[in-house]
Short mmCIF file of C-alpha atoms and ligand atoms in Angstrom, two decimals:
data_model
loop_
_atom_site.label_atom_id
_atom_site.label_comp_id
_atom_site.label_asym_id
_atom_site.label_seq_id
_atom_site.Cartn_x
_atom_site.Cartn_y
_atom_site.Cartn_z
CA MET S 276 139.97 135.80 149.55
CA ASN S 277 137.99 132.83 150.80
CA PRO S 278 135.33 132.14 148.13
CA HIS S 279 133.19 130.42 150.77
CA PRO S 280 132.91 132.84 153.71
CA ALA S 281 131.60 131.40 156.98
CA ARG S 282 127.85 131.63 157.25
CA GLN S 283 126.17 132.76 160.43
CA ALA S 284 124.35 129.76 161.93
CA SER S 285 120.58 130.15 162.34
CA PRO S 286 119.31 129.75 165.89
CA VAL S 287 117.85 126.47 167.14
CA PRO S 288 114.06 126.42 167.30
CA ALA S 289 113.17 126.62 171.00
CA ALA S 290 110.24 124.22 170.95
CA GLY S 291 109.65 120.67 169.76
CA SER S 292 111.18 117.25 170.29
CA PRO S 293 114.97 116.83 169.85
CA ALA S 294 114.21 115.23 166.46
CA ALA S 295 112.02 118.12 165.30
CA ARG S 296 114.56 120.69 166.47
CA THR S 297 117.41 118.87 164.73
CA ARG S 298 115.40 118.62 161.51
CA ALA S 299 114.52 122.31 161.58
CA TRP S 300 118.09 123.37 162.37
CA LEU S 301 119.57 121.22 159.61
CA ALA S 302 117.04 122.57 157.10
CA ASP S 303 118.38 126.08 157.84
CA ASN S 304 122.07 125.37 158.34
CA LEU S 305 123.08 122.51 156.07
CA THR S 306 124.09 124.58 153.05
CA ASP S 307 124.52 123.31 149.50
CA ARG S 308 128.30 123.59 149.97
CA LEU S 309 128.13 121.00 152.73
CA ARG S 310 125.46 118.63 151.43
CA THR S 311 126.88 115.25 150.44
CA ASP S 312 124.07 114.63 147.94
CA ARG S 313 125.42 117.41 145.68
CA ALA S 314 128.41 117.14 143.37
CA HIS S 315 130.98 119.82 144.21
CA ASP S 316 133.66 121.21 141.91
CA THR S 317 135.68 122.02 145.02
CA PRO S 318 134.94 120.03 148.17
CA ALA S 319 134.07 121.81 151.41
CA THR S 320 137.23 123.15 153.07
CA LEU S 321 138.43 122.09 156.51
CA SER S 322 137.46 125.49 157.93
CA GLU S 323 133.94 125.22 156.46
CA LEU S 324 133.56 121.77 158.01
CA ILE S 325 134.93 122.95 161.35
CA GLY S 326 132.56 125.94 161.30
CA PHE S 327 129.58 123.66 160.64
CA GLU S 328 130.53 121.23 163.42
CA LYS S 329 131.05 124.08 165.87
CA ALA S 330 127.59 125.36 165.06
CA LEU S 331 126.17 121.83 165.36
CA HIS S 332 127.53 121.64 168.88
CA GLU S 333 126.31 125.12 169.83
CA ALA S 334 122.86 124.12 168.59
CA GLY S 335 122.89 121.14 170.97
CA PHE S 336 123.49 118.34 168.49
CA ALA S 337 127.03 117.22 169.43
CA GLY S 338 128.30 116.23 172.87
CA ILE S 339 124.68 115.32 173.52
CA THR S 340 125.30 112.93 176.42
CA TRP S 341 128.47 114.58 177.79
CA PRO S 342 128.14 116.37 181.14
CA LYS S 343 127.37 120.08 180.96
CA ALA S 344 130.43 120.76 183.12
CA TYR S 345 132.61 119.68 180.19
CA GLY S 346 130.75 121.50 177.44
CA GLY S 347 128.21 118.75 176.75
CA HIS S 348 124.43 118.95 176.80
CA GLY S 349 123.78 116.49 179.63
CA LEU S 350 121.06 114.51 177.81
CA GLY S 351 120.51 110.75 177.66
CA LEU S 352 121.26 108.10 175.05
CA ARG S 353 117.67 108.14 173.78
CA GLU S 354 117.97 111.81 172.85
CA HIS S 355 121.38 111.01 171.34
CA LEU S 356 119.76 108.34 169.17
CA GLU S 357 116.84 110.61 168.27
CA ILE S 358 119.15 113.43 167.14
CA ASN S 359 121.47 111.05 165.29
CA ARG S 360 118.60 109.55 163.34
CA GLU S 361 117.92 113.03 161.94
CA ILE S 362 121.61 113.64 161.26
CA GLY S 363 121.60 110.32 159.36
CA ARG S 364 118.50 111.21 157.34
CA ALA S 365 120.10 114.43 156.10
CA PRO S 366 123.14 114.55 153.77
CA VAL S 367 125.43 115.83 156.54
CA PRO S 368 129.20 115.49 155.93
CA ASN S 369 131.07 113.03 158.14
CA SER S 370 132.66 114.66 161.16
CA VAL S 371 136.29 115.73 160.77
CA ASN S 372 136.60 115.14 164.52
CA SER S 373 134.84 111.81 164.91
CA ILE S 374 137.89 110.37 166.71
CA GLY S 375 137.68 113.21 169.23
CA LYS S 376 133.92 113.11 169.68
CA GLU S 377 133.28 109.40 169.45
CA LEU S 378 136.45 107.67 170.72
CA ALA S 379 138.73 110.01 172.68
CA GLY S 380 135.86 111.81 174.44
CA PRO S 381 134.16 108.68 175.83
CA ILE S 382 137.55 107.25 176.90
CA ILE S 383 138.53 110.47 178.66
CA LEU S 384 135.16 110.46 180.41
CA ALA S 385 135.80 106.86 181.50
CA VAL S 386 139.46 106.92 182.54
CA GLY S 387 140.62 110.56 182.49
CA ASN S 388 141.17 112.62 185.63
CA ASP S 389 139.25 115.84 186.37
CA ARG S 390 141.95 118.08 184.93
CA GLN S 391 142.02 116.07 181.69
CA LYS S 392 138.23 116.16 181.40
CA GLU S 393 138.17 119.93 181.96
CA SER S 394 140.88 120.66 179.44
CA PHE S 395 140.28 118.06 176.70
CA LEU S 396 136.53 117.65 176.44
CA PRO S 397 135.34 121.23 175.74
CA ALA S 398 138.19 121.67 173.22
CA ILE S 399 136.86 118.65 171.28
CA LEU S 400 133.31 119.97 171.12
CA THR S 401 134.33 123.51 170.14
CA MET S 402 136.57 121.96 167.46
CA LYS S 403 139.65 123.67 168.91
CA HIS S 404 141.26 120.25 169.08
CA ILE S 405 140.85 117.68 166.34
CA TRP S 406 142.02 114.22 167.41
CA CYS S 407 143.50 111.27 165.56
CA GLN S 408 143.86 107.65 166.65
CA GLY S 409 147.38 106.23 166.78
CA PHE S 410 146.75 102.50 167.21
CA SER S 411 147.71 100.65 163.98
CA GLU S 412 151.34 100.04 163.05
CA PRO S 413 152.98 98.43 160.01
CA GLY S 414 153.17 95.11 161.92
CA ALA S 415 150.08 95.55 164.10
CA GLY S 416 146.64 96.04 162.59
CA SER S 417 144.24 93.17 163.25
CA ASP S 418 146.76 91.92 165.78
CA LEU S 419 146.92 95.17 167.72
CA ALA S 420 148.64 93.54 170.70
CA ALA S 421 151.74 93.14 168.50
CA LEU S 422 152.33 96.90 168.51
CA ARG S 423 155.92 97.98 169.12
CA THR S 424 155.80 101.73 169.76
CA ARG S 425 157.70 102.14 173.05
CA ALA S 426 156.93 104.45 175.96
CA GLN S 427 159.88 104.55 178.37
CA ARG S 428 159.87 106.37 181.68
CA SER S 429 162.09 109.45 181.52
CA GLN S 430 162.91 112.31 183.85
CA ASP S 431 160.34 114.59 182.29
CA GLY S 432 157.58 112.01 181.68
CA TRP S 433 157.61 109.40 178.91
CA ARG S 434 159.93 109.03 175.91
CA ILE S 435 158.04 107.69 172.86
CA ASN S 436 159.67 105.94 169.91
CA GLY S 437 157.94 104.10 167.09
CA GLN S 438 155.75 104.34 164.00
CA LYS S 439 152.01 104.44 163.47
CA ILE S 440 150.22 104.00 160.13
CA TRP S 441 146.76 104.63 158.65
CA THR S 442 146.33 107.41 161.18
CA SER S 443 143.29 109.17 159.69
CA GLY S 444 143.42 112.96 159.85
CA ALA S 445 146.79 113.11 161.65
CA SER S 446 148.03 116.05 159.58
CA LYS S 447 145.12 118.21 160.71
CA SER S 448 144.98 117.00 164.31
CA GLN S 449 146.05 118.74 167.49
CA ARG S 450 146.02 115.58 169.66
CA CYS S 451 146.63 111.89 169.11
CA LEU S 452 145.05 109.08 171.13
CA LEU S 453 148.21 107.00 171.19
CA LEU S 454 148.59 103.40 172.28
CA ALA S 455 152.18 102.46 173.21
CA ARG S 456 153.93 99.81 175.28
CA THR S 457 156.09 100.15 178.36
CA GLY S 458 157.65 96.69 178.10
CA THR S 459 158.61 94.42 175.20
CA ALA S 460 156.47 93.29 172.23
CA ASP S 461 156.28 89.69 173.50
CA GLU S 462 154.33 90.94 176.53
CA ARG S 463 151.40 91.44 174.17
CA HIS S 464 148.40 92.91 176.07
CA LYS S 465 150.43 93.70 179.17
CA GLY S 466 152.22 97.00 179.72
CA LEU S 467 150.19 98.98 177.19
CA VAL S 468 149.52 102.61 177.94
CA LEU S 469 147.24 105.25 176.41
CA PHE S 470 148.27 108.88 175.89
CA ALA S 471 146.71 112.12 174.68
CA VAL S 472 149.74 113.32 172.73
CA PRO S 473 149.95 116.96 171.53
CA MET S 474 150.76 116.70 167.81
CA ASP S 475 153.10 119.70 167.85
CA LEU S 476 155.69 118.07 170.14
CA PRO S 477 159.28 117.94 168.84
CA GLY S 478 160.10 114.56 167.28
CA ILE S 479 156.68 113.91 165.69
CA ASP S 480 156.86 113.53 161.92
CA VAL S 481 153.55 113.22 160.02
CA ARG S 482 153.52 112.06 156.38
CA GLU S 483 150.30 112.00 154.36
CA ILE S 484 149.33 109.02 152.16
CA THR S 485 147.04 109.48 149.13
CA SER S 486 144.15 106.99 149.09
CA ILE S 487 142.13 105.54 146.18
CA ASP S 488 139.60 108.41 146.30
CA GLY S 489 142.36 111.01 145.98
CA GLN S 490 141.99 112.09 149.62
CA ARG S 491 145.06 112.75 151.76
CA SER S 492 143.52 111.88 155.07
CA PHE S 493 145.62 108.81 155.92
CA CYS S 494 149.02 109.41 157.47
CA GLU S 495 152.10 107.67 158.74
CA VAL S 496 153.23 109.15 162.05
CA PHE S 497 156.77 108.73 163.32
CA PHE S 498 157.70 109.29 166.96
CA ASN S 499 161.40 109.96 167.50
CA ASP S 500 162.29 110.55 171.15
CA VAL S 501 159.06 112.42 171.75
CA ILE S 502 158.70 113.47 175.40
CA VAL S 503 155.10 113.26 176.63
CA SER S 504 154.32 114.52 180.10
CA ASP S 505 152.69 112.36 182.77
CA ALA S 506 149.76 114.77 182.70
CA ASP S 507 148.90 113.48 179.21
CA MET S 508 148.72 109.80 180.21
CA LEU S 509 145.10 108.54 180.18
CA GLY S 510 144.47 106.08 183.01
CA ALA S 511 147.33 104.16 184.59
CA PRO S 512 150.26 102.47 182.84
CA ASP S 513 149.24 98.87 182.21
CA GLU S 514 145.57 99.84 181.80
CA GLY S 515 146.07 100.63 178.12
CA TRP S 516 144.72 97.35 176.74
CA ALA S 517 141.49 97.54 178.76
CA ALA S 518 141.04 101.15 177.65
CA ALA S 519 141.92 100.32 174.02
CA THR S 520 139.46 97.43 173.77
CA ARG S 521 136.84 99.69 175.24
CA VAL S 522 137.67 102.28 172.55
CA LEU S 523 137.30 99.59 169.90
CA SER S 524 133.99 98.31 171.19
CA ILE S 525 132.63 101.88 171.29
CA GLU S 526 133.98 102.37 167.76
CA ARG S 527 132.13 99.31 166.53
CA ALA S 528 128.87 99.79 168.38
CA THR S 529 127.94 103.43 168.82
CA ASN S 530 130.37 105.35 166.65
CA ARG S 531 128.48 107.08 163.84
CA MET S 532 125.21 105.87 165.26
CA TYR S 533 123.49 107.74 162.43
CA ARG S 534 124.87 105.51 159.69
CA SER S 535 121.91 103.10 159.39
CA TRP S 536 119.62 106.08 158.76
CA ARG S 537 122.17 107.59 156.37
CA PHE S 538 122.22 104.26 154.54
CA GLN S 539 118.42 104.39 154.20
CA SER S 540 118.54 107.95 152.88
CA GLU S 541 121.22 107.01 150.33
CA LEU S 542 118.97 104.19 149.09
CA GLU S 543 115.98 106.54 148.92
CA HIS S 544 118.09 109.12 147.05
CA LEU S 545 119.08 106.49 144.46
CA ILE S 546 115.49 105.42 143.86
CA ALA S 547 113.99 108.94 143.86
CA ALA S 548 116.62 110.34 141.48
CA CYS S 549 116.31 107.39 139.04
CA ARG S 550 112.53 107.82 139.01
CA THR S 551 112.87 111.33 137.53
CA ASP S 552 114.19 109.99 134.22
CA ALA S 553 112.72 107.24 132.02
CA ARG S 554 116.14 105.90 131.00
CA ALA S 555 117.43 105.76 134.58
CA ARG S 556 114.17 104.13 135.70
CA SER S 557 114.58 101.33 133.21
CA ILE S 558 118.25 100.87 134.15
CA MET S 559 117.19 100.55 137.82
CA GLN S 560 114.27 98.17 137.13
CA PRO S 561 116.24 94.87 136.96
CA TYR S 562 117.74 95.69 140.36
CA ALA S 563 114.34 95.88 142.08
CA ARG S 564 114.76 92.69 144.13
CA GLN S 565 118.33 93.54 145.13
CA LEU S 566 117.17 96.99 146.24
CA ALA S 567 114.35 95.38 148.23
CA GLN S 568 116.98 93.21 149.93
CA VAL S 569 119.00 96.34 150.77
CA ARG S 570 115.90 97.92 152.30
CA ILE S 571 115.46 94.86 154.54
CA GLU S 572 119.09 95.06 155.59
CA VAL S 573 118.64 98.71 156.52
CA GLU S 574 115.72 97.73 158.79
CA ILE S 575 117.80 95.02 160.47
CA LEU S 576 120.62 97.49 161.04
CA LYS S 577 118.36 100.11 162.57
CA GLY S 578 117.02 97.41 164.88
CA LEU S 579 120.55 96.33 165.87
CA VAL S 580 121.52 99.89 166.77
CA GLU S 581 118.30 100.53 168.69
CA THR S 582 118.71 97.27 170.62
CA LEU S 583 122.28 98.18 171.58
CA VAL S 584 121.16 101.60 172.76
CA GLU S 585 118.47 100.01 174.95
CA ARG S 586 121.08 97.65 176.41
CA LEU S 587 123.40 100.53 177.15
CA ILE S 588 120.56 102.43 178.82
CA ALA S 589 119.93 99.32 180.93
CA GLY S 590 123.57 99.61 182.08
CA GLU S 591 124.97 96.64 180.14
CA GLU S 592 128.51 96.70 178.73
CA ILE S 593 128.68 96.52 174.92
CA GLY S 594 131.67 94.18 174.81
CA PRO S 595 131.73 91.89 171.77
CA ASN S 596 128.15 92.83 170.77
CA GLY S 597 129.60 95.86 169.00
CA SER S 598 130.77 93.46 166.32
CA PHE S 599 127.18 92.82 165.12
CA PRO S 600 126.37 96.30 163.76
CA LYS S 601 129.97 96.90 162.59
CA LEU S 602 130.05 93.68 160.58
CA TYR S 603 126.52 93.85 159.24
CA TRP S 604 126.62 97.53 158.32
CA SER S 605 129.96 97.38 156.52
CA GLU S 606 129.07 94.28 154.50
CA ALA S 607 125.53 95.44 153.62
CA HIS S 608 126.70 98.95 152.74
CA GLN S 609 129.39 97.53 150.46
CA ARG S 610 126.76 95.40 148.66
CA PHE S 611 124.55 98.46 148.24
CA ALA S 612 127.46 100.58 147.00
CA ARG S 613 128.17 98.02 144.31
CA ILE S 614 124.54 98.00 143.11
CA GLY S 615 124.43 101.81 143.19
CA LEU S 616 127.62 102.08 141.16
CA GLU S 617 126.41 99.51 138.61
CA ILE S 618 123.24 101.54 138.10
CA VAL S 619 124.85 104.97 137.72
CA ALA S 620 127.60 103.54 135.50
CA GLN S 621 124.89 102.71 132.91
CA PHE S 622 123.54 106.27 132.72
CA PRO S 623 123.97 107.52 129.14
CA PRO S 624 126.17 110.60 128.62
CA GLY S 625 124.43 113.93 129.11
CA VAL S 626 121.91 112.91 131.79
CA ASP S 627 120.73 115.90 133.77
CA GLY S 628 118.43 116.89 136.63
CA PRO S 629 119.34 115.09 139.85
CA LEU S 630 121.29 112.32 138.06
CA PRO S 631 124.79 113.89 137.89
CA ASP S 632 124.65 114.56 141.66
CA LEU S 633 123.50 110.98 142.25
CA ARG S 634 126.29 109.60 140.07
CA ALA S 635 128.94 111.59 141.96
CA ARG S 636 127.53 110.48 145.31
CA MET S 637 127.37 106.79 144.36
CA GLN S 638 130.97 106.92 143.14
CA ASP S 639 132.05 108.45 146.47
CA ILE S 640 130.04 105.89 148.44
CA TYR S 641 131.50 103.01 146.44
CA LEU S 642 135.10 104.12 147.00
CA SER S 643 134.68 104.82 150.70
CA SER S 644 132.75 101.59 151.25
CA ARG S 645 135.81 99.57 150.21
CA ALA S 646 137.47 100.61 153.48
CA GLU S 647 134.43 99.94 155.67
CA THR S 648 135.14 96.21 156.00
CA ILE S 649 138.71 97.04 157.10
CA TYR S 650 138.74 99.92 159.58
CA ALA S 651 137.53 99.47 163.17
CA GLY S 652 138.45 95.80 162.74
CA THR S 653 138.13 93.77 159.55
CA THR S 654 135.22 91.46 158.71
CA GLU S 655 137.33 88.40 159.54
CA ILE S 656 138.21 89.85 162.93
CA GLN S 657 134.53 90.60 163.71
CA LEU S 658 133.64 87.00 162.76
CA ASP S 659 136.43 85.75 165.04
CA ILE S 660 135.13 87.88 167.91
CA ILE S 661 131.58 86.60 167.46
CA ALA S 662 132.79 83.00 167.17
CA LYS S 663 135.07 83.16 170.19
CA ARG S 664 133.43 85.58 172.56
CA ILE S 665 129.74 85.14 171.80
CA LEU S 666 129.54 81.53 170.59
CA ASN S 667 132.48 80.33 172.71
CA LEU S 668 133.89 78.42 169.73
CA LYS S 669 137.54 77.56 169.31
CA ARG S 670 139.50 78.86 166.35
CA ALA S 671 139.53 76.54 163.31
CA ALA S 672 142.94 74.94 162.83
C1 LIG R 906 139.79 104.06 156.02
C2 LIG R 906 140.65 103.54 157.14
C3 LIG R 906 140.89 104.37 158.22
C4 LIG R 906 141.71 103.91 159.25
N1 LIG R 906 141.98 104.79 160.28
C5 LIG R 906 142.79 104.39 161.27
C6 LIG R 906 143.12 105.30 162.32
O1 LIG R 906 142.70 106.45 162.31
N2 LIG R 906 143.94 104.87 163.29
C7 LIG R 906 144.44 103.60 163.33
O2 LIG R 906 145.14 103.28 164.28
N3 LIG R 906 144.17 102.71 162.33
C8 LIG R 906 143.36 103.09 161.31
N4 LIG R 906 143.08 102.21 160.28
C9 LIG R 906 143.76 100.91 160.25
C10 LIG R 906 142.86 99.75 160.51
O3 LIG R 906 142.51 99.68 161.88
C11 LIG R 906 143.61 98.51 160.04
O4 LIG R 906 143.76 98.60 158.64
C12 LIG R 906 142.88 97.23 160.38
O5 LIG R 906 142.91 97.01 161.76
C13 LIG R 906 143.50 96.00 159.64
O6 LIG R 906 144.87 95.94 159.91
P1 LIG R 906 145.92 95.80 158.71
O7 LIG R 906 145.63 96.86 157.70
O8 LIG R 906 147.27 95.78 159.32
O9 LIG R 906 145.60 94.42 158.01
P2 LIG R 906 146.01 92.97 158.55
O10 LIG R 906 145.77 92.88 160.00
O11 LIG R 906 147.38 92.67 158.06
O12 LIG R 906 144.97 92.06 157.80
C14 LIG R 906 145.13 91.68 156.42
C15 LIG R 906 144.04 90.66 156.09
O13 LIG R 906 144.22 89.48 156.89
C16 LIG R 906 143.05 89.19 157.63
N5 LIG R 906 143.38 88.69 158.96
C17 LIG R 906 144.25 89.23 159.83
N6 LIG R 906 144.27 88.52 160.98
C18 LIG R 906 143.36 87.54 160.84
C19 LIG R 906 142.90 86.49 161.69
N7 LIG R 906 143.38 86.33 162.93
N8 LIG R 906 141.95 85.65 161.21
C20 LIG R 906 141.45 85.81 159.96
N9 LIG R 906 141.85 86.78 159.11
C21 LIG R 906 142.79 87.63 159.54
C22 LIG R 906 142.32 90.52 157.74
O14 LIG R 906 140.92 90.35 157.96
C23 LIG R 906 142.63 91.17 156.41
O15 LIG R 906 141.75 90.71 155.44
C24 LIG R 906 142.27 102.62 159.22
C25 LIG R 906 142.01 101.79 158.13
C26 LIG R 906 141.23 102.24 157.09
C27 LIG R 906 141.00 101.33 155.92
#
């Protein structure tokens, strides 16, 4: 028997601003089992997380800007930002379908045909389809244009052969946003094509990899003569690079828009919990200036996100500007995680009250922050993008 039966979601308050409604809904529906500021003997299960995200969408807090015709809520980016600030302020678990909601969805809206929009988009929001992102390969990470996975025309569509790696969530996904090439590897950015590949096709072999935090989210995905139909090609062949760079700039700029506010709430949690105990307070004291610096960085990050949102509302393309928040957030969050870990590591044995939960959270944040300067493009790659595409500087020899 499931020890954590699904809980009926409470209705959304009818009145109030999007922020007030989000706050009220989260206060009723974000259970202890799901809260990331509590230590859990057993983590929330996939079905608990799916149930929560389904309810979040039904309440109006996911698919906020997507058209109503495709299951979205038809609101603007300002409302999206307003709602995401509240999601960031609360200890909400990270989405298990962030690739679907934040990368695949926007790309399908941009380059998909009507049939693809009608079939893929609602399934993402109702959590029927979880998506993964099949871009990186053993020889193509930072240098994505070196990817070798081949898509060859065949009688029944496209024949895919190759290997992807670091594919987060592949073993629990129903679809993969796959980048493959129609020509040879030396053609680099040319001849790349994007697919929405069903993960249950014959010839797909998914192998999980255990990461430093004990999670088995990462996977290697092998494609052996996998036949993908034309209907699952997103955009035209040869448009894959343009679509992929668009995916990456979305990933850097607006993906997890809530994270600057989450960062602030993690900092506030650290300070508030340490204040409840004289020993923890004195351990924290020498870090006062470093914590003040973190608070400043949080403000800068919130400003960066808000500026980008205003630029998007004004109809500007994000382009390389997505590198600013990605770079700044990942570096600042890693610095904070280190300070947080140093503080909780000095707690004497037997601390109680809110301190064990804080210690577990800071350990989780520290481990996950190690990857933040790698995924969605490493720090060095963001610096290269800013140097080349914003400052118009040549690469150092
Ligand atoms: C938690 C996590 C989740 C991920 N999820 C996914 C996913 O779902 N789907 C997916 O496709 N990929 C995913 N990735 C892979 C990620 O995109 C790659 O790890 C990343 O692009 C770096 O590629 P790489 O690992 O091959 O490292 P490399 O590209 O080999 O880089 C190694 C080091 O060399 C540096 N370097 C490389 N090129 C340059 C250069 N030109 N100038 C200066 N320095 C350079 C890098 O900055 C890095 O420090 C994930 C990674 C992580 C950590």
